Coordinates of C-alpha atoms and ligand atoms in Angstrom, one line a residue:
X1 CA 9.7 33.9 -13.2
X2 CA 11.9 31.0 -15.0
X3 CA 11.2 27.7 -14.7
X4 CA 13.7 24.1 -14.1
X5 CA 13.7 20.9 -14.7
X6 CA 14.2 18.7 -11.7
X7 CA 16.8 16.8 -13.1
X8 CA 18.7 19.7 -14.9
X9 CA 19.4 23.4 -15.1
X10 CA 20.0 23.5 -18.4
X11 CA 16.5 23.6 -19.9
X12 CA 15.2 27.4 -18.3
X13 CA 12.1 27.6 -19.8
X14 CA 9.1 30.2 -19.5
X15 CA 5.9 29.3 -17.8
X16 CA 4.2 29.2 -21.1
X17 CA 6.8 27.0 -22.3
X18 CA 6.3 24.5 -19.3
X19 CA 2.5 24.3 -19.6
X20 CA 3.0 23.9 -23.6
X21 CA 5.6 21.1 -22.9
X22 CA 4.2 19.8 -19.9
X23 CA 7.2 17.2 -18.7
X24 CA 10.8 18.9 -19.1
X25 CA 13.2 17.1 -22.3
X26 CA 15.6 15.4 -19.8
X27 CA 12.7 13.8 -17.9
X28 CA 12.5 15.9 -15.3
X29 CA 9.1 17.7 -13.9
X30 CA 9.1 21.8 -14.5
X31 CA 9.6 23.5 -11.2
X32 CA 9.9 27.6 -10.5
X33 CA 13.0 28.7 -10.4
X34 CA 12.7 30.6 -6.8
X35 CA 9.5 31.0 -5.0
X36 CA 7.4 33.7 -4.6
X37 CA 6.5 35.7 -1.5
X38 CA 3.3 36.5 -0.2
X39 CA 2.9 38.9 3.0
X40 CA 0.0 38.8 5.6
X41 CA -0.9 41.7 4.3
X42 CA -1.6 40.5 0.6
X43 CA -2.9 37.4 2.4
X44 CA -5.2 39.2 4.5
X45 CA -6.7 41.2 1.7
X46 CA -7.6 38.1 0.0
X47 CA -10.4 37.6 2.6
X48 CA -12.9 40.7 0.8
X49 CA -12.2 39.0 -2.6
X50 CA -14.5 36.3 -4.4
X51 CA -12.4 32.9 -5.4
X52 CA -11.9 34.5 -9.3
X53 CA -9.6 37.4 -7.5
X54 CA -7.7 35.0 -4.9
X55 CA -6.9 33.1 -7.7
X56 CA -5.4 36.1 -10.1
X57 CA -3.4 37.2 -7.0
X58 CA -1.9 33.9 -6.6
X59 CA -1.1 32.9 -10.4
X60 CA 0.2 36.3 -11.1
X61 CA 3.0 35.4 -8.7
X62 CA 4.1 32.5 -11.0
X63 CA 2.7 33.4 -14.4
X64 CA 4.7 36.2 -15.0
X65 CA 4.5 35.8 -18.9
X66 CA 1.1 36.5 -19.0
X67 CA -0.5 39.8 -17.7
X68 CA -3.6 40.2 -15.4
X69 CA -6.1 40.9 -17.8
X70 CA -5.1 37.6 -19.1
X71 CA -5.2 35.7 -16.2
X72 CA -8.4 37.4 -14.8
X73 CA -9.7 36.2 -18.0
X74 CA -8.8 32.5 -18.2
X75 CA -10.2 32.5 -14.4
X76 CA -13.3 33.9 -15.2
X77 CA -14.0 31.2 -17.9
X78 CA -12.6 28.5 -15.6
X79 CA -14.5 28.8 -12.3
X80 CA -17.9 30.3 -13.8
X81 CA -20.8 30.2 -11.7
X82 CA -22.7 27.5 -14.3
X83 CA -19.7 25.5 -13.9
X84 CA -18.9 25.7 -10.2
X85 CA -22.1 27.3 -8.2
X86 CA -21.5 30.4 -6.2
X87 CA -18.5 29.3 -4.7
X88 CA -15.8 26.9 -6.3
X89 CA -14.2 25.9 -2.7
X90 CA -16.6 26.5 0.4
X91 CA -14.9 25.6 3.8
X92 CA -17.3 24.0 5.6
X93 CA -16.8 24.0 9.6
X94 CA -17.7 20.3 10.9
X95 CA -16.4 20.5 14.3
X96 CA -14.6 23.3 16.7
X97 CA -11.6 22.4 15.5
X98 CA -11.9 20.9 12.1
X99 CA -13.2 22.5 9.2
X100 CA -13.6 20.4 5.3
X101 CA -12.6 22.0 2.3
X102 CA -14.8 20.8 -0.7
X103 CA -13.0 21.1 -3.6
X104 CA -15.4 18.9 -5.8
X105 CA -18.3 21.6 -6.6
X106 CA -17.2 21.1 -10.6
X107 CA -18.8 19.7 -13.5
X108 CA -17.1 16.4 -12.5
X109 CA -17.5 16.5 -9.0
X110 CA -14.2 15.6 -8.1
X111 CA -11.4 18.1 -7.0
X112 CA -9.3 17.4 -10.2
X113 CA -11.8 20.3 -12.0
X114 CA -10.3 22.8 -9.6
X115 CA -6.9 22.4 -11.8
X116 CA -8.5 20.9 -15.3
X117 CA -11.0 23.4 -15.7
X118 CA -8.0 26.6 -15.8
X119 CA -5.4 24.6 -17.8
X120 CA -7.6 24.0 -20.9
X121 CA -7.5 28.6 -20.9
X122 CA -3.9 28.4 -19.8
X123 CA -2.7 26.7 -22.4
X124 CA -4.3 27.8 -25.4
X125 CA -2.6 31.0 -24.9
X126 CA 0.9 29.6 -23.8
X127 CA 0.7 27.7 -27.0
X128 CA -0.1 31.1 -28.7
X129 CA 2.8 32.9 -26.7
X130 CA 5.4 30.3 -27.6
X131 CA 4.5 30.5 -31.0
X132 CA 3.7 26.6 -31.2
X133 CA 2.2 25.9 -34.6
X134 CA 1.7 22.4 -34.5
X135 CA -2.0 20.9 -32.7
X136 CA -1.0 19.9 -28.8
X137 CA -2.2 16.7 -27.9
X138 CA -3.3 15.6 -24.8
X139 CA -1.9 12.5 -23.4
X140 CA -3.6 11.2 -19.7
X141 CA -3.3 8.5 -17.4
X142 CA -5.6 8.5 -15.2
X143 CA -6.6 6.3 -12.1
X144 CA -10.3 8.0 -12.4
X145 CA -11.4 11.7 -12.1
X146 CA -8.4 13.3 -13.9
X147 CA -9.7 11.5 -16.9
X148 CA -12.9 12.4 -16.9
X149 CA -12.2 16.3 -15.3
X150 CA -9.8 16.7 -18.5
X151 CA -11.9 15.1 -21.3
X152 CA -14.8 17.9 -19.9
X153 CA -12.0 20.7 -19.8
X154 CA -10.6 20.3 -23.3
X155 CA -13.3 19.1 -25.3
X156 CA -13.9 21.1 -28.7
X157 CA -10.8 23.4 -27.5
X158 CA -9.5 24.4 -30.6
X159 CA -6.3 23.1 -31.4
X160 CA -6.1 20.5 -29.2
X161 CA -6.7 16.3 -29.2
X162 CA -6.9 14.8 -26.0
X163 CA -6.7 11.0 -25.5
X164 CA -7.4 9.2 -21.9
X165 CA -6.0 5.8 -20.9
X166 CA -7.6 4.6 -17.8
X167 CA -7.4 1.0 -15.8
X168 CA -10.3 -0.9 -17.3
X169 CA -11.4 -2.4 -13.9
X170 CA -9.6 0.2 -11.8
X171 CA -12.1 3.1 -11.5
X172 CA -15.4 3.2 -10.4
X173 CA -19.1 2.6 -12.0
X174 CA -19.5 6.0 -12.5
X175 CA -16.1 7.2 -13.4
X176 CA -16.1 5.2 -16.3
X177 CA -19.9 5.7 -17.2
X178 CA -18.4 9.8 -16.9
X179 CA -15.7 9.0 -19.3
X180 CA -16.9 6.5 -21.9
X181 CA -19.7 8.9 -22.8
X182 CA -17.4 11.5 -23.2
X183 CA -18.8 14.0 -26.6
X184 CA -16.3 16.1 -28.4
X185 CA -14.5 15.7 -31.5
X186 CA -11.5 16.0 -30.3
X187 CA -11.7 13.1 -27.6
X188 CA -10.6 9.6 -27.6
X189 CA -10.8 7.5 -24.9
X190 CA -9.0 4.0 -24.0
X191 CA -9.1 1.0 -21.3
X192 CA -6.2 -0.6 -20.4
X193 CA -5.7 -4.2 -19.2
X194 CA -3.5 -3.2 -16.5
X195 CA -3.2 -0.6 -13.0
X196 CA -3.4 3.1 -12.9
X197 CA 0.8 2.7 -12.8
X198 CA 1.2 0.5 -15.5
X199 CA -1.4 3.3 -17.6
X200 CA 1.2 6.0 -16.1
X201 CA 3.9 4.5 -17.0
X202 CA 2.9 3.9 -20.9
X203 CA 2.3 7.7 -21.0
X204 CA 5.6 8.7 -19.7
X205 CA 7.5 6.4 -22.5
X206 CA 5.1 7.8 -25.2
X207 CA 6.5 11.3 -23.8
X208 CA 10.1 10.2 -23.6
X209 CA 9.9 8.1 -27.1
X210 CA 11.9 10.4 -29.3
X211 CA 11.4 8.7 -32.7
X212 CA 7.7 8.7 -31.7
X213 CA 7.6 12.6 -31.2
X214 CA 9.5 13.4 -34.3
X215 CA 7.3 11.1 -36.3
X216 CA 4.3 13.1 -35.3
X217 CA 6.1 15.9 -35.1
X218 CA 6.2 15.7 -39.2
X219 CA 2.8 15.2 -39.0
X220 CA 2.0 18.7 -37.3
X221 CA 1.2 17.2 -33.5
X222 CA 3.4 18.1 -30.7
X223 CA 2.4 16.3 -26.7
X224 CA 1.7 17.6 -23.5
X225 CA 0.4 16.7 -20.2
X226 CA -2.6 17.6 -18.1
X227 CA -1.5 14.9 -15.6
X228 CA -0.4 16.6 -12.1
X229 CA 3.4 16.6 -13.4
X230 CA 2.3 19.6 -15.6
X231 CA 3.2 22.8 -13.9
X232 CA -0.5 24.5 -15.6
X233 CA -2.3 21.3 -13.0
X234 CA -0.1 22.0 -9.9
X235 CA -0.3 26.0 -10.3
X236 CA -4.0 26.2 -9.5
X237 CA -4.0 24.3 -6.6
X238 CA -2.3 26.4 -4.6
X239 CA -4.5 28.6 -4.8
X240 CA -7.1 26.7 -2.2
X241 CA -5.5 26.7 0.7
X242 CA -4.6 31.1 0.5
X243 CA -8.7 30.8 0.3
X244 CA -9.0 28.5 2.8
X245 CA -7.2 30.2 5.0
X246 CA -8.8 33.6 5.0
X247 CA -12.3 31.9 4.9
X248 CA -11.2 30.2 8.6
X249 CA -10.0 33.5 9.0
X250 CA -13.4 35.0 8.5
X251 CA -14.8 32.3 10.3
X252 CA -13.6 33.2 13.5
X253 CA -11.8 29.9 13.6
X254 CA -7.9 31.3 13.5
X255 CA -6.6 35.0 13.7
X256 CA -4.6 36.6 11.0
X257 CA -1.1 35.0 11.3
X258 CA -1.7 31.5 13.2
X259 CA -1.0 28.5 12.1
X260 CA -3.0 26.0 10.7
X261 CA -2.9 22.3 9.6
X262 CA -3.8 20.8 6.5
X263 CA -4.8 17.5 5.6
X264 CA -4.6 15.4 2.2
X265 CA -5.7 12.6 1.0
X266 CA -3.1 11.9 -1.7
X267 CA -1.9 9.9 -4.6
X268 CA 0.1 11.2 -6.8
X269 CA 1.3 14.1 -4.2
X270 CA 0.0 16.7 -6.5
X271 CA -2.8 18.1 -4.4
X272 CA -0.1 18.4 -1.2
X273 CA 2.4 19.6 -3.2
X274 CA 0.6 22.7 -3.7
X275 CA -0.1 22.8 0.1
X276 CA 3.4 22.8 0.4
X277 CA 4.5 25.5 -2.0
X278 CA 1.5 27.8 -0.4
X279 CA 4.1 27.3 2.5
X280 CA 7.1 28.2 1.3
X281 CA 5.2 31.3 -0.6
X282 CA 4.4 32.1 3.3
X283 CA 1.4 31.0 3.7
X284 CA 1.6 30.1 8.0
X285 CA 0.9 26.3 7.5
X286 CA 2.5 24.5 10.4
X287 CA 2.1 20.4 9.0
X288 CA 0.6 19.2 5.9
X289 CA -0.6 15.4 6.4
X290 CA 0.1 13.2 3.9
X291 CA -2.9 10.7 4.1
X292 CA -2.9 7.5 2.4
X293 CA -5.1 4.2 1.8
X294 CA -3.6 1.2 2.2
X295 CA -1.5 1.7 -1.2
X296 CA 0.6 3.2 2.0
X297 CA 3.9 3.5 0.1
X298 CA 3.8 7.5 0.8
X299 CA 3.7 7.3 4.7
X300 CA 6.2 4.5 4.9
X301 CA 8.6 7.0 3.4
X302 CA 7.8 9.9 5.3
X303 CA 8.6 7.8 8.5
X304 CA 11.7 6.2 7.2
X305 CA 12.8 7.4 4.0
X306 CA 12.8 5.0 1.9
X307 CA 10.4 5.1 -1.0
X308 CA 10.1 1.7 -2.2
X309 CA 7.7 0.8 -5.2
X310 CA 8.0 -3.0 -4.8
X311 CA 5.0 -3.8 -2.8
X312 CA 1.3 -5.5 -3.5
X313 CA -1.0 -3.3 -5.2
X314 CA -4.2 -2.9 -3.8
X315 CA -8.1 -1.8 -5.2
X316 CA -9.3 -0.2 -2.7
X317 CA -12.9 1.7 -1.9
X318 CA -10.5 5.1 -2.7
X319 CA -9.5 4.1 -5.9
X320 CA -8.0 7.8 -6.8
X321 CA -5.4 7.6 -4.3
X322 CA -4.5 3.1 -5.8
X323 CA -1.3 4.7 -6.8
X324 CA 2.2 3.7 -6.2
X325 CA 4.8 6.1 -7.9
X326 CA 3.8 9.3 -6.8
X327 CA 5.2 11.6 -9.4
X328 CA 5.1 14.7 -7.9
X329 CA 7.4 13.6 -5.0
X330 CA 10.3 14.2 -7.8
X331 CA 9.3 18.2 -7.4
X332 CA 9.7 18.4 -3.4
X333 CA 13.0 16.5 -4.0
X334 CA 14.2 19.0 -5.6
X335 CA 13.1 21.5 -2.9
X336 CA 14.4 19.9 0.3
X337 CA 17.7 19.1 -1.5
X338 CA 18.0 22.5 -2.2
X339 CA 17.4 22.2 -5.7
X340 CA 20.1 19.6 -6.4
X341 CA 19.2 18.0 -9.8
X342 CA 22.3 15.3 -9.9
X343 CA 20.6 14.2 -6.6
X344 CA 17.3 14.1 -8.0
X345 CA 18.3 12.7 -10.9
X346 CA 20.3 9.6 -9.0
X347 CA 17.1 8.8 -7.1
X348 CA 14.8 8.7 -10.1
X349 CA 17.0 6.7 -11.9
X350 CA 17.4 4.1 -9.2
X351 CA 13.4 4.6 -8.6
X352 CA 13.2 3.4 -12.3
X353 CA 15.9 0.4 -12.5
X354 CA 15.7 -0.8 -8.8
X355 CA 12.2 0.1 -7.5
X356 CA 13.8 2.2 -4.6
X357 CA 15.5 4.8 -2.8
X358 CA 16.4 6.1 0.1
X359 CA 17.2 9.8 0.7
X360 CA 19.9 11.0 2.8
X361 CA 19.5 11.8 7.0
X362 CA 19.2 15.4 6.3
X363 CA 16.8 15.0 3.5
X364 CA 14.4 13.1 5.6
X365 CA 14.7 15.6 8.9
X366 CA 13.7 18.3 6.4
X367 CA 10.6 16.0 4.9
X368 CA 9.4 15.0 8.7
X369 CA 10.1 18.8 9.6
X370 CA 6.9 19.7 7.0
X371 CA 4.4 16.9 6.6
X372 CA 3.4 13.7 8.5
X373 CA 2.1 10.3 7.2
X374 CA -0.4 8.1 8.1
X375 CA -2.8 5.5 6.6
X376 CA -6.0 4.4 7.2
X377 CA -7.8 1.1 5.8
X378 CA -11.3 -0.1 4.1
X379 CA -12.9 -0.9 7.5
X380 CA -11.6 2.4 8.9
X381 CA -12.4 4.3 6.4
X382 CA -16.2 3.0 6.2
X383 CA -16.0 3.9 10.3
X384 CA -15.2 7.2 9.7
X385 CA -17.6 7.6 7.1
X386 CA -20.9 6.2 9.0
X387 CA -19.7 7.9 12.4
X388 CA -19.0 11.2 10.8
X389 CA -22.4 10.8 9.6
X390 CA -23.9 9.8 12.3
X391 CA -22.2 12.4 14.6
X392 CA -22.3 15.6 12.6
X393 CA -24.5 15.1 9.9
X394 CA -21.9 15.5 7.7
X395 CA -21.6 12.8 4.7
X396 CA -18.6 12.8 3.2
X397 CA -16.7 10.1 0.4
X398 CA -14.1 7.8 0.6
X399 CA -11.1 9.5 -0.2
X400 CA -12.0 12.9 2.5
X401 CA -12.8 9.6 5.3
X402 CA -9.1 8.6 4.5
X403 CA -8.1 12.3 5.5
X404 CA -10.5 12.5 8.3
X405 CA -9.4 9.4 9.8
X406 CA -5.9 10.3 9.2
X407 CA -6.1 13.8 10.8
X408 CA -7.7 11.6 14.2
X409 CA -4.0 9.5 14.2
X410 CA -2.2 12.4 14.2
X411 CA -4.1 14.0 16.9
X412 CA -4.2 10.8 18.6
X413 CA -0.1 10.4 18.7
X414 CA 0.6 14.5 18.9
X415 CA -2.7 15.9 20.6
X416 CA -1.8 18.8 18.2
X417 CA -5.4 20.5 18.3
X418 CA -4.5 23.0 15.9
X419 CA -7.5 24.3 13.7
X420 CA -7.1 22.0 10.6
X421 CA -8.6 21.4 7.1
X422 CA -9.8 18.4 5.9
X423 CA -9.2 18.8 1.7
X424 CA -12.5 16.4 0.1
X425 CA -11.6 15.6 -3.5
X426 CA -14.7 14.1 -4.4
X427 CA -18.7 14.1 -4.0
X428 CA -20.0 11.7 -2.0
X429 CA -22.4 10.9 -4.7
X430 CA -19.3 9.1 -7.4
X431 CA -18.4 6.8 -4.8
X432 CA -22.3 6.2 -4.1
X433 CA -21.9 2.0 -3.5
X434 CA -19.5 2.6 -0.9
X435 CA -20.4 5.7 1.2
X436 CA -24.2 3.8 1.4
X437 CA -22.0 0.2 2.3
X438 CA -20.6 2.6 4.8
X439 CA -23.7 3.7 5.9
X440 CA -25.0 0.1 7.1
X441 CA -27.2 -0.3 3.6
X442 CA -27.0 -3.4 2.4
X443 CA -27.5 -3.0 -1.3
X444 CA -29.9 -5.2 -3.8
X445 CA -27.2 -7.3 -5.6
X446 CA -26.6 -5.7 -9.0
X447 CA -28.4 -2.3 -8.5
X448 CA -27.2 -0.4 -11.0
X449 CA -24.6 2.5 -10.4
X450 CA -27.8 5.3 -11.0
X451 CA -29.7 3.5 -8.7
X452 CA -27.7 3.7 -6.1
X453 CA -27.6 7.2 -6.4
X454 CA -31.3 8.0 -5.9
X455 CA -31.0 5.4 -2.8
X456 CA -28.2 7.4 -1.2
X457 CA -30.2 10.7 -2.0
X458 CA -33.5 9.3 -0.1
X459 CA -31.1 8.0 2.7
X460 CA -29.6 11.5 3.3
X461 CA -31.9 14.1 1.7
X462 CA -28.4 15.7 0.3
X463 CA -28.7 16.5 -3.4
X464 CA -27.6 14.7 -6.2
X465 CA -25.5 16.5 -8.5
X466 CA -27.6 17.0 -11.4
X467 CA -24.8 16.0 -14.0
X468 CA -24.3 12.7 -13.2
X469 CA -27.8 12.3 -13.3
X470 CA -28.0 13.5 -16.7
X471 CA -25.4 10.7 -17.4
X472 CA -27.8 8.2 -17.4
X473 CA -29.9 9.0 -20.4
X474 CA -26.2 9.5 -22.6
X475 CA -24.7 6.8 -25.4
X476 CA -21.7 5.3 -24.5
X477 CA -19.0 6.6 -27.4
X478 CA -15.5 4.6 -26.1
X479 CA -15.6 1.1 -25.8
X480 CA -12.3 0.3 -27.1
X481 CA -9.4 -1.5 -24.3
X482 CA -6.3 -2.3 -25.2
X483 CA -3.2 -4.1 -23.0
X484 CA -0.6 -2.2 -21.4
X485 CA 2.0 -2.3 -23.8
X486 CA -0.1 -1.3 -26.8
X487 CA -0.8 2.1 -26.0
X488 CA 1.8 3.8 -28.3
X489 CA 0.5 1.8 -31.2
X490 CA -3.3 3.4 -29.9
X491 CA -1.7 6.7 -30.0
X492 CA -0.3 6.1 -33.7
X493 CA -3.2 5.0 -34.8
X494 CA -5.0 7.5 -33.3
X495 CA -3.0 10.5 -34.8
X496 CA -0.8 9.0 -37.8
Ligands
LIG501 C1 -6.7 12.6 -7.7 C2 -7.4 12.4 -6.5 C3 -6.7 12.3 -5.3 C4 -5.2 12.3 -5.2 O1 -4.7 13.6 -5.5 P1 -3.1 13.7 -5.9 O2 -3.0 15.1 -6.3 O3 -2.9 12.8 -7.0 O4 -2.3 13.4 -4.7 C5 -7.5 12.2 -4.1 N1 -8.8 12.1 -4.2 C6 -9.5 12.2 -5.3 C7 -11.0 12.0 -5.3 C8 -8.8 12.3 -6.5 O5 -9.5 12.4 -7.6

């Protein structure tokens, strides 16, 4: 298996090449080459296996250079028992027809561990295989958990630096307690005074900055990306909806063969993405739905088309999904323009110096053909939260209420009652001042972020996981912020 760029054929790289590289030279995002198929049969033979095996089955598909010993290897380490309990993605039924996926049983307790936990293993050894001399660092925007899921993936792996840019006043309490007490000598992390997108976009000219690159370059570092745009993120992700399907399988909840719905509460369309390419791989998913907070650029462009950047930016109670150039969306571009870069490449570049585009009639019928759009707002998503609660005993954060709420929309306008999975990215627990605001407690003022946590416990009797507790009694070892446009000269400073 070859991999793409987006924007170009010229650049056919190998999958260890793409993870080393992470974001393709002409500024393009790495995609397969063709995509795999997987038959019921394979599928169905999934169902005996733990998570580990489900995963090797999948990656093998796509990570042709390395061999299965490898890749049963890197798994291993990644979703380890210590690190994940017994199970790294339980599907939990909630209702007849609606089952929730919960992705966040990491050392982070956010989804984003699913991914950062295997890239750390995957590339090491694409670096190895590539023969890549130089030390890789680690560049990452992140708008919350990808920070802090990363820092806890590479730090102390050898031959890497990692550095983490995140909005100062953009993530939660406890995200940032997670990532300012980050240990590792290897590990640097920064505030910016600025949004999730302006902290994206300073990584993406650090990457495309060519002086920059060959300056370090003479100093022995070479970049890379574990941001979603890295094909070494996107790559595990897949893997969670072949589980989740033989798991509702095994539940009694579908047969062998039917179709199911998924649905996503998304940001940068990394997490759906995957969704998707379980799809094509023939995986029998009938609609993936795109859901979105009020940062509702995504489902105005699955309804019309148009993706248009130039809007307000709101903080919401989701703050994972605040984003408003969803990076990923360049990948299924590619796909539903049957893998026509100079198309691609026009919209990007029109993306970049207007703000918008619009994709053609036939593009659009083919989007609207997979996945369907819909938002859902702070009050609603509170709603959904306390009656979910209330009704099922089920307590869930703010970003899986955004999918939940969403999924009721769509089976409000279609009355599709296919069996369909909720995706939860996060623990109830790291958005602890809102799932209890949500839950009618009206908070002390200034109750600390740890606080909180024991109050939500008492209220619920569900556990707290025990890392963030531990986060209480570490130091803080990042205080540094710097503005938007000085995070090159951090990264010099940092390395040179
Ligand atoms: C990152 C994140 C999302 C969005 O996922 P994308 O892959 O960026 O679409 C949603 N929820 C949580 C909790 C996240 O951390």
């Amino acid at each position: 298996m070859l991999y793409v760029s987006t924007r170009g054929k010229t650049d056919i790289v190998s999958s260890a090449h793409a993870i080393t590289r992470g974001l393709a030279g002409d500024g393009g995002l790495f995609v397969p080459q063709s995509i795999p198929a997987m038959r019921m049969t394979d599928i169905k033979a999934m169902s005996g296996k733990p998570y580990t095996e489900r995963a090797v089955d999948v990656l093998l598909q796509y990570l042709t250079d390395f061999s299965e010993d490898e890749l049963r290897q890197c798994v291993n380490a990644a979703y380890a028992p210590e690190k994940f309990g017994a199970d790294p993605a339980p599907l939990v039924q909630v209702n007849e027809n609606t089952g929730v996926l919960e992705l966040w049983h990491g050392p982070t307790s956010a989804f984003k561990d699913m991914a950062l936990q295997l890239l750390p293993h995957l590339l090491t050894r694409s670096i190895r295989k590539t023969g890549e001399t130089n030390k890789v660092v680690i560049l990452v925007a992140t708008s919350g958990d990808t920070g802090k899921a990363a820092l806890e993936g590479f730090a102390n792996v050898e031959g890497t630096q990692i550095i983490v840019f995140y909005p100062q006043d953009g993530v939660s309490d406890m995200q940032k307690r997670q990532m300012i007490t980050q240990a590792g000598k290897n590990v640097k992390v920064f505030g910016i005074e600025g949004n999730f997108d302006d902290a994206q976009r300073g990584v993406k000219e650090i990457f495309g900055n060519t002086a920059l690159s060959t300056a370090l370059g003479t100093k022995g570092y070479s970049f890379s990306s574990a941001n979603s745009i890295n094909w070494g993120r996107l790559v595990p992700q897949i893997v969670y909806y072949f589980s989740a399907y033989v798991d509702a399988v095994k539940a009694g909840k579908i047969e062998a063969g039917d179709g199911i719905n998924f649905v996503v509460p998304t940001g940068n369309f990394g997490n759906i993405l995957a969704g998707y390419y379980a799809k094509l791989m023939g995986l029998p998913i009938e609609r993936l739905l795109c859901a979105s907070n009020s940062n509702n650029v995504l489902t105005d462009f699955i309804n019309t088309g148009t993706y248009d950047k130039r809007r307000e930016f709101y903080k919401t109670i989701s703050p994972s999904m605040d984003i408003l150039v969803s990076s990923n969306l360049e990948r299924l571009l590619y796909n539903v323009t049957d893998c026509d870069s100079a198309r691609v490449a026009e919209y990007m570049k029109q993306l970049n110096t207007e703000g918008a585009y619009k994709v053609d009639s036939d593009d659009l019928k083919r989007i609207q053909s997979e996945f369907f759009g819909a938002w859902v707002d702070e009050l609603e998503t509170k709603e959904a939260i306390g009656r979910i609660y209330s009704d099922y005993h089920y307590l869930m954060d703010t970003h899986t209420a955004v999918a939940w709420r969403a999924l009721e929309k769509y089976r409000f306008l279609t009355s599709d009652e296919t069996y369909t999975v909720v995706l939860s990215t996060a623990s109830p627990y790291k958005f602890a001042d809102s799932v209890l605001d949500a839950l009618g407690d009206s908070q002390p003022a200034g109750s600390d972020a740890f606080a909180k946590l024991h109050e939500l416990n008492a209220k619920t009797g569900v556990e707290i996981p025990p890392r963030m507790l531990a986060l209480q009694e570490l130091p803080v070892l990042h205080q540094e912020i710097v503005a938007a446009d000085k995070m090159e000269l951090a990264v010099m400073t940092n390395l040179l």
